[in-house]
Amino acid sequence: MHSRRALTIAACAGTLLFLHPLTWAHAGESDPQDFTLVEKGRSLATAADCVSCHTVPGSGKPFAGGRPIETPFGSITAANITPDRDTGIGAWSDDDFDAAVRKGIRSDGARLYPAMPYTAYAKMSRQDVIAIRAYLNTIEPVRNAVVTNTLPFPLNIRMVMRVWDSLYFTEGEFKPDPQQTNEWNRGAFLVQGPAHCGACHTPKSLLGGDKTSEFLQGSPLQGWYAPNITNDATRGLGNWSVADVTAYLKTGHNRISAATGPMAEAVSLSSSKMDDSDLKAIATYLKSLPGRPENAAKLRPDDPMMMAGSAIYRDQCSACHMLDGHGVPHLFPSLAESSVAHSDDPATLIRLILRGARSVATKDEPTAPGMPSFGWQLSDAQVAAVATYIRNAWGTGTPVTPASVTQARSDLRKRAD
Amino acid sequence: MTIRRRDLLATSALFVLSTASAHALEIFGQLPWSPNAGNPPTPVKPGPWVYFTGAEGRAMEAIADRIIPPDPQTPGGKDAGCAVFLDRQLAGPYGHRDGLYVRPPFQPGAKNQGSQSEAGPAQQYRMALAALDRACKAKYADKEFAALSDADKDTVLKGLESGDLKLDGIDGKAFFEQAIKDIQMGFFADPIYGGNRDMVAWKMIGYPGARYNYLDWIDRHNERFPLPPVSMTGRAEWTPKG
Amino acid sequence: MARKLPKKDVVIVGLGWTGSIMAHELTDEGLDVIAIERGPWRDSPTDFPTNYMQDELRYRIRHELFLRPDQTTFTFRNKMDQTALPIRSWGAFMPPNGVGGGGVHWNAETWRFAPSDFVLKTHLTERYGASFLPDDMTIQDWGITYDELEPHYDQFEYLCGTSGTAGNLNGQIQDGGNPFEGPRSRPYPTPAQKQGYGHTLWAKAAAELGYKPFPQPSGNLSRAYTNPLGLRMGPCTYCGFCEWFGCGNYSKASPQTTILPVLIRKSNFVVRDNSEVTRINTDRSGKRATGVTFVDTSGEEWEQPADLVILSAYSMFNVQLLLLSKIGQPYDPAANTGVVGRNFTHQATSSVDGFFDSSKFNFNPFIASGAIGMCIDEFNGDNFDHGPLGFVGGGYLGQVQTNGRPIETTPVPSGTPKWGPQWKTAVRDNYLSSLKGGSIHASFYSYRDVYLDLDPAYKDRLGRPLMRMTIDFHDNEIKAANYLTDKYAEIVKAMGAHQVDKKPRKGPYDITTYQTTHLNGGAIMGADPKTSVTNRYLQSWDVSNLFVLGASAFPQNAGYNPTGTVAALAYWSAAAIRGQYLKNPGPLVHA
């Protein structure tokens, strides 16, 4: 069997053999250059979106590291994971790689920071990780020595991660639920594992660990608010069908919403390149997660904030988002049905109003409509009024205060994007 | 060697070094964008004249109030801020003819060949207002234009309009024609530019201002549009009461 | 010394409508394409935002989106015995600048020319006899027929999502559409726009007078639309800030909304903005283009070599570049020799203001789009018998008021003083109950002494001669203007106006009064290289790897807005390049 495989590979991947002679040295469960293995690895690496963190945008050097990752504790720099032997992971063994991805332990024994989402990747199996390794071995090796630990003292002492791991890290692969369909289980595996949705969408404790009881119920992130992506009626995917979720992940757009900010990158580099069946599985799983009861009181139309917000909405917002709040499908998001607009934390809503936005372009949805910035035009009280109106005209949401807009403006000033 | 745009992933929040606006040498791959991009207008700030001298400002306000006289329903050109509008315009690109073709030779031509004046609007107003006051002082017992009675002011302006009253060193007829255009422009432009204070001109005619959505009104024929006008800086109703 | 860039398959000069269409077609063919645009990149949310686009002063009066005369301008005179003087500030037309070109700030009035327009000389001679035409009128047949262009009109209309009501479907006249239009193969992609009160009332009066009014074909969409490239557009919201302005809510067809987002993603396409092409380079023989030279914002010269050059810089700049690059023989009006610069035309527009009882009529003029309106075509082209009238040509009549922007649109009845209390009262009393500028959009035929050449005295910022316009109205166009204006005024009167002010176009041609940016000719298409610059595929007769797109190809102007025809010709030319030229580079027509 091995020899037949070797012949097949030699026939169609002769170049690979030539470039990576050392890969012969890796013993493993299957031949690391097997096309099937590499394809599986590519698929998982796409779901895991390794390329996003481990690539400097515009560098033309995928996986070569050097990209700063913003965390609440400071900035950390992603490593070079090309097969370069000196500055990448070319010299690592498969065990080294598996320990890094699923245990958070580097080849020299040091602990990784959870900016690398090993807590989620732990759900993958060793075979999954070996496949990813096989795929990474086919990447162009890049010589790029990266200093990864750029956190401030005392966080830069990796030893502290021992404590953190003991609080927040549970090893263990994903166990399918026999009572659920294959599709649901596939979705659950992807969401909890390689796609690591919780890294952004699950709220964090003070120490940066997941609040597991609020899994995927929304979290602040780098000046945005990653919304609730459970089946919550107004704050999550309650208004979205499985087809809506699938379309969003595949194209970045659906009849209600459009991906922007960090999610635009996730769509562009990861989900838009995944199989339709995997996207549908993710959608099925997410829609199965129950929402929370609604508890905000709806503001009356004659509330001063609603009156002012309604005037601003009519004059400034309705030309795109329409008077009924339903926007134009696939072009202008439907505010009436928007989970972003109705999230408990209005950070994304405020940010979009102040700075404008560009939604993602994909092959299937190339328009990439943009929204102008209103920060120069509206005062803090006016932004608060129109945001409050948007949250209460077609649903319920806590009012937005002028003070929170002032704070957002000041926070955003420091952000380049 | 072409330099490539470095914002293939510009929408990402994770990357600290983002790109500037659309001034790179080549554009490819994706539509360029950055937050707060665009060039919103800068509101005129009330205050002392920026371009006019005190005498010029007085003269211009007086002219504005005759071109657009006050009446019980609507303020005149002066209170509407038309002279302020013109002052700020003359201090800016319009006054300096930024972007216009101002190369020599300057030769007089037919009227239908357009202005061939070597002096730009800022200079022309300066010369004309001085000449106007000189002409008034000569004719009206040493009174500048702004000090005349309304009836005398109208007589002077009608004289300029017909060409009967000549100004020394400058074409009085052309000056007054331009003044009418500029003052009326200030009357009807967005208040952000200093004239049309409180949108009085728009209220006068029933123009709803800087709106963008009439989808629910296109079919409503022969009905008065009920909403108050809005400028680019908003309207009173935008600010929450209390 | 210009620095040389790596060679591309195609260089496109100017990224407006025709440049974008050609770029899309040729990149689909797999060619490596670079577009070089003099002006800046422009994009809807950043450059046409819905919160400060509604600024009449900035965009209409101060021309912010347009070419700065200081970058380049033209000189103008009426007659050959005058000295031409520079256009120091725009008036009669507004040349575009920036990515998107005129497609950004156009009204989006999307017309087709009539079948007879393409064979005008033959048609008029047959019907009225050669002596009916003035001696110095130089109209020509185009070398192409309406039927050949029809699929490409259709292509452009579906690219844009054009809103309209078909009048002639494959020969069957349809109610509610233009009964005079050439046959179309299928209906418009979206229904006609809704109309305002004034437009509707005008159409009613026109119908009662026996005419057949129809909605103007509009690139401001009546509803959301997805075009064949997968691009999404929204419904027009009748904001009244259309022409002169970019559209803020993706509802006006432009290169930005219909092509560029797809084009920019192609790995074989790149744009250089803020770069002005100064010359098309040819080899020693002068018969083959080798590429272009351009300057960047630092004034540095670069050379972009290419196998195929597409000149799509707007009609006037096409002609200017041909003259400056010494491609084709310049036209000499005295000797009547040469081709580059001949058959230069504009549009002959007239208007009528109507004043109504303000207690009975409220038109809400501010609720409108750039291509809204109801029109009649009875007096266009040769749709009526010119025999007894003593002129040829005509135009559509339309109540197409596009806005109520108050700096320009506060009409007062003629005789009202221009200032003072009566002026103020008249403005107040008439704003909502008047109709301004009903459109009489007449043809402008070509004449021997109306042409373009290089000015002997004035230069641009790069030291190159400005192009000189010699242009005036001839009796034919003035007669037509008076006749059409009278017809229009009858309709306004029939609507119930108590005062009708007629404003027929009068000579001499005035460079200070706006009369559309429909400048045409100077590099016309035709069947004979002695009287045209390009063949029927818009390929230069002199340089076979140079194609010249735009209204510079029109041998004369018809009584319709030109963009539909400009775009259709671009598609037609692209089809010829893809289907014939690329397989066998060289002249496509042997004359």
PDB file of C-alpha atoms in Angstrom, chain A residues 316 319-320 322 328-332 358 361-374 376-377, chain C residues 41 43-46 49-52 54 224 229-235 237 248-250 257 261-262 265:
ATOM      1  CA  GLN A 316     -29.875  60.739   7.447  1.00  0.00           C
ATOM      2  CA  ALA A 319     -32.160  56.774   2.283  1.00  0.00           C
ATOM      3  CA  CYS A 320     -30.291  53.479   2.626  1.00  0.00           C
ATOM      4  CA  MET A 322     -35.324  52.683   4.506  1.00  0.00           C
ATOM      5  CA  VAL A 328     -32.306  46.647   0.871  1.00  0.00           C
ATOM      6  CA  PRO A 329     -31.511  42.905   0.872  1.00  0.00           C
ATOM      7  CA  HIS A 330     -27.855  42.155   0.178  1.00  0.00           C
ATOM      8  CA  LEU A 331     -27.055  45.855  -0.051  1.00  0.00           C
ATOM      9  CA  PHE A 332     -28.052  47.807   3.058  1.00  0.00           C
ATOM     10  CA  ARG A 358     -16.989  48.841   4.355  1.00  0.00           C
ATOM     11  CA  ALA A 361     -16.331  41.626  -0.962  1.00  0.00           C
ATOM     12  CA  THR A 362     -16.382  37.975  -1.983  1.00  0.00           C
ATOM     13  CA  LYS A 363     -16.646  36.311  -5.357  1.00  0.00           C
ATOM     14  CA  ASP A 364     -20.362  35.741  -4.893  1.00  0.00           C
ATOM     15  CA  GLU A 365     -21.042  39.170  -3.428  1.00  0.00           C
ATOM     16  CA  PRO A 366     -18.524  41.597  -4.894  1.00  0.00           C
ATOM     17  CA  THR A 367     -20.400  44.885  -4.283  1.00  0.00           C
ATOM     18  CA  ALA A 368     -18.865  45.569  -0.844  1.00  0.00           C
ATOM     19  CA  PRO A 369     -21.250  48.439  -0.043  1.00  0.00           C
ATOM     20  CA  GLY A 370     -19.907  51.021   2.354  1.00  0.00           C
ATOM     21  CA  MET A 371     -21.467  53.341   4.883  1.00  0.00           C
ATOM     22  CA  PRO A 372     -20.280  56.925   5.333  1.00  0.00           C
ATOM     23  CA  SER A 373     -19.013  58.189   8.647  1.00  0.00           C
ATOM     24  CA  PHE A 374     -21.324  60.364  10.717  1.00  0.00           C
ATOM     25  CA  TRP A 376     -18.084  64.607  12.068  1.00  0.00           C
ATOM     26  CA  GLN A 377     -21.734  65.515  11.760  1.00  0.00           C
TER      27      GLN A 377
ATOM     28  CA  TRP C  41     -10.035  57.176  -7.399  1.00  0.00           C
ATOM     29  CA  ASP C  43     -15.876  55.550  -4.371  1.00  0.00           C
ATOM     30  CA  SER C  44     -19.464  55.850  -3.198  1.00  0.00           C
ATOM     31  CA  PRO C  45     -19.293  55.821   0.621  1.00  0.00           C
ATOM     32  CA  THR C  46     -16.170  57.918   0.893  1.00  0.00           C
ATOM     33  CA  PRO C  49     -21.659  60.151   1.254  1.00  0.00           C
ATOM     34  CA  THR C  50     -25.314  60.706   2.001  1.00  0.00           C
ATOM     35  CA  ASN C  51     -24.571  63.283   4.648  1.00  0.00           C
ATOM     36  CA  TYR C  52     -22.693  65.922   2.707  1.00  0.00           C
ATOM     37  CA  GLN C  54     -26.454  67.423  -0.698  1.00  0.00           C
ATOM     38  CA  ALA C 224     -33.290  47.242  -6.215  1.00  0.00           C
ATOM     39  CA  LEU C 229     -21.816  41.016 -12.933  1.00  0.00           C
ATOM     40  CA  GLY C 230     -23.498  40.259  -9.601  1.00  0.00           C
ATOM     41  CA  LEU C 231     -23.382  43.843  -8.386  1.00  0.00           C
ATOM     42  CA  ARG C 232     -26.227  45.069  -6.215  1.00  0.00           C
ATOM     43  CA  MET C 233     -27.934  48.403  -6.652  1.00  0.00           C
ATOM     44  CA  GLY C 234     -30.595  50.079  -4.578  1.00  0.00           C
ATOM     45  CA  PRO C 235     -33.759  52.020  -5.400  1.00  0.00           C
ATOM     46  CA  THR C 237     -34.895  57.848  -3.415  1.00  0.00           C
ATOM     47  CA  GLY C 248     -24.667  58.177  -2.186  1.00  0.00           C
ATOM     48  CA  ASN C 249     -26.977  55.185  -2.055  1.00  0.00           C
ATOM     49  CA  TYR C 250     -25.903  52.965  -4.946  1.00  0.00           C
ATOM     50  CA  THR C 257     -21.938  50.776  -9.040  1.00  0.00           C
ATOM     51  CA  PRO C 261     -16.032  46.430  -7.637  1.00  0.00           C
ATOM     52  CA  VAL C 262     -15.810  43.332  -9.847  1.00  0.00           C
ATOM     53  CA  ARG C 265     -10.785  42.087  -7.865  1.00  0.00           C
TER      54      ARG C 265
END
